[in-house]
């Protein structure tokens, strides 16, 4: 495929950039027209690449793109999953370039969605195009691209359930994850689940003068901070009763296998510009982000935050809380346990509300399957190094639903790197990974 990439790379950039210029931000209602524009552009690209069909399908939220090329009913079928929605670009002042005007410099593509996930799903379209035009494709290929992954895929499970027959496949191929590094390729064999909530703590029925009432009435911001601080103990363990009931302790052998992944703690701290790491006692940094659950505050606000002084004792305080879960933990159960606990620890001088925002379960995939072995060999053939099995710390909530509803395993052939700063300003995607991903995917089809 190297020659095909060399001959067509300018066209590839033009096509990918046409996607990256569309601000398909699923979190913002104002970008709803952009969701349809991006979905339609994907349909066009699929048809141009050689799909028999490619159409938009309405859901309760943003449209799903489904396309396919059926060569022979007796062939194995690969279902390619990706998402065309992106994270908001804010804070805009932190970007070195316009987030929705992609550019190439320093051997990378820069722009929102360059990696997550437009750049990565685009690799699949081009690998499919190459395999088809070269006469090497001996699979049926189906494409499922959604527009709500960044908000928890609320509409997709129901749509998948209604379209089981259309989506039947032997494997679900996904590129929406990262490798350990450029020199240490890896394949994720599992991802964590997610429970994401918003909490509200209310004290007095209106904002109060901090001089007249300060010291006599509880400040909701202070109370919220105290409640949040109590959610983890001094050993970094989450204090919600029942939280660890379904957490499986890995054997010493499994932990030793995961420990084979190269990791330099000093380089990690230097990259993040932190003095030290912190987490659950008794586990390494890689274990804390792969095989253990965690709880984090993703946002907190209340009171007056504008310019200058306003001496106010606020009526309300708010926070957004994320819990990453490991396989066997149920997102809905953890959400319920957290809500009960948070209400129980609220002191009498405040009222508490807990709102569920999004969630999904984690999953594991077998590393002894034919598909995994084919992916491993494909990456080895391209990179010259056998990839290491790893656990992803993030969540693609809908893939657990794909596994349950369709009865097929996801295969996570991701080519992003930590340096790509997805979800942050200045997102990028190395050209080496972009082209290496195309080659690896094409090689996978030859081996599977």
mmCIF file with all atom_site columns, C-alpha atoms in Angstrom, residues 232-238 244 247 249 255 277-285 287-289 291-294:
data_model
loop_
_atom_site.group_PDB
_atom_site.id
_atom_site.type_symbol
_atom_site.label_atom_id
_atom_site.label_alt_id
_atom_site.label_comp_id
_atom_site.label_asym_id
_atom_site.label_entity_id
_atom_site.label_seq_id
_atom_site.pdbx_PDB_ins_code
_atom_site.Cartn_x
_atom_site.Cartn_y
_atom_site.Cartn_z
_atom_site.occupancy
_atom_site.B_iso_or_equiv
_atom_site.pdbx_formal_charge
_atom_site.auth_seq_id
_atom_site.auth_comp_id
_atom_site.auth_asym_id
_atom_site.auth_atom_id
_atom_site.pdbx_PDB_model_num
ATOM 1  C CA . UNK A 1 232 ? -11.491 9.007  48.351 1.00 0.00 ? 232 UNK A CA 1
ATOM 2  C CA . UNK A 1 233 ? -9.421  7.980  51.376 1.00 0.00 ? 233 UNK A CA 1
ATOM 3  C CA . UNK A 1 234 ? -5.749  8.479  52.151 1.00 0.00 ? 234 UNK A CA 1
ATOM 4  C CA . UNK A 1 235 ? -4.870  5.323  50.181 1.00 0.00 ? 235 UNK A CA 1
ATOM 5  C CA . UNK A 1 236 ? -6.596  6.617  47.060 1.00 0.00 ? 236 UNK A CA 1
ATOM 6  C CA . UNK A 1 237 ? -9.515  4.208  47.352 1.00 0.00 ? 237 UNK A CA 1
ATOM 7  C CA . UNK A 1 238 ? -13.063 5.327  46.581 1.00 0.00 ? 238 UNK A CA 1
ATOM 8  C CA . UNK A 1 244 ? -15.404 -2.386 44.652 1.00 0.00 ? 244 UNK A CA 1
ATOM 9  C CA . UNK A 1 247 ? -13.860 -5.253 40.763 1.00 0.00 ? 247 UNK A CA 1
ATOM 10 C CA . UNK A 1 249 ? -8.294  -8.468 41.216 1.00 0.00 ? 249 UNK A CA 1
ATOM 11 C CA . UNK A 1 255 ? -0.139  -8.110 36.213 1.00 0.00 ? 255 UNK A CA 1
ATOM 12 C CA . UNK A 1 277 ? 2.130   10.874 40.567 1.00 0.00 ? 277 UNK A CA 1
ATOM 13 C CA . UNK A 1 278 ? -0.735  10.019 42.878 1.00 0.00 ? 278 UNK A CA 1
ATOM 14 C CA . UNK A 1 279 ? -3.252  7.173  42.903 1.00 0.00 ? 279 UNK A CA 1
ATOM 15 C CA . UNK A 1 280 ? -4.524  4.033  44.560 1.00 0.00 ? 280 UNK A CA 1
ATOM 16 C CA . UNK A 1 281 ? -1.957  2.527  46.929 1.00 0.00 ? 281 UNK A CA 1
ATOM 17 C CA . UNK A 1 282 ? -0.377  -0.747 45.848 1.00 0.00 ? 282 UNK A CA 1
ATOM 18 C CA . UNK A 1 283 ? -0.679  -0.242 42.073 1.00 0.00 ? 283 UNK A CA 1
ATOM 19 C CA . UNK A 1 284 ? 1.613   1.128  39.386 1.00 0.00 ? 284 UNK A CA 1
ATOM 20 C CA . UNK A 1 285 ? 0.716   4.099  37.217 1.00 0.00 ? 285 UNK A CA 1
ATOM 21 C CA . UNK A 1 287 ? -2.306  -0.348 36.487 1.00 0.00 ? 287 UNK A CA 1
ATOM 22 C CA . UNK A 1 288 ? -4.086  2.689  37.911 1.00 0.00 ? 288 UNK A CA 1
ATOM 23 C CA . UNK A 1 289 ? -5.029  3.827  34.409 1.00 0.00 ? 289 UNK A CA 1
ATOM 24 C CA . UNK A 1 291 ? -7.038  -2.232 35.438 1.00 0.00 ? 291 UNK A CA 1
ATOM 25 C CA . UNK A 1 292 ? -8.299  -0.110 38.353 1.00 0.00 ? 292 UNK A CA 1
ATOM 26 C CA . UNK A 1 293 ? -11.306 2.213  38.615 1.00 0.00 ? 293 UNK A CA 1
ATOM 27 C CA . UNK A 1 294 ? -10.967 5.869  39.563 1.00 0.00 ? 294 UNK A CA 1
#
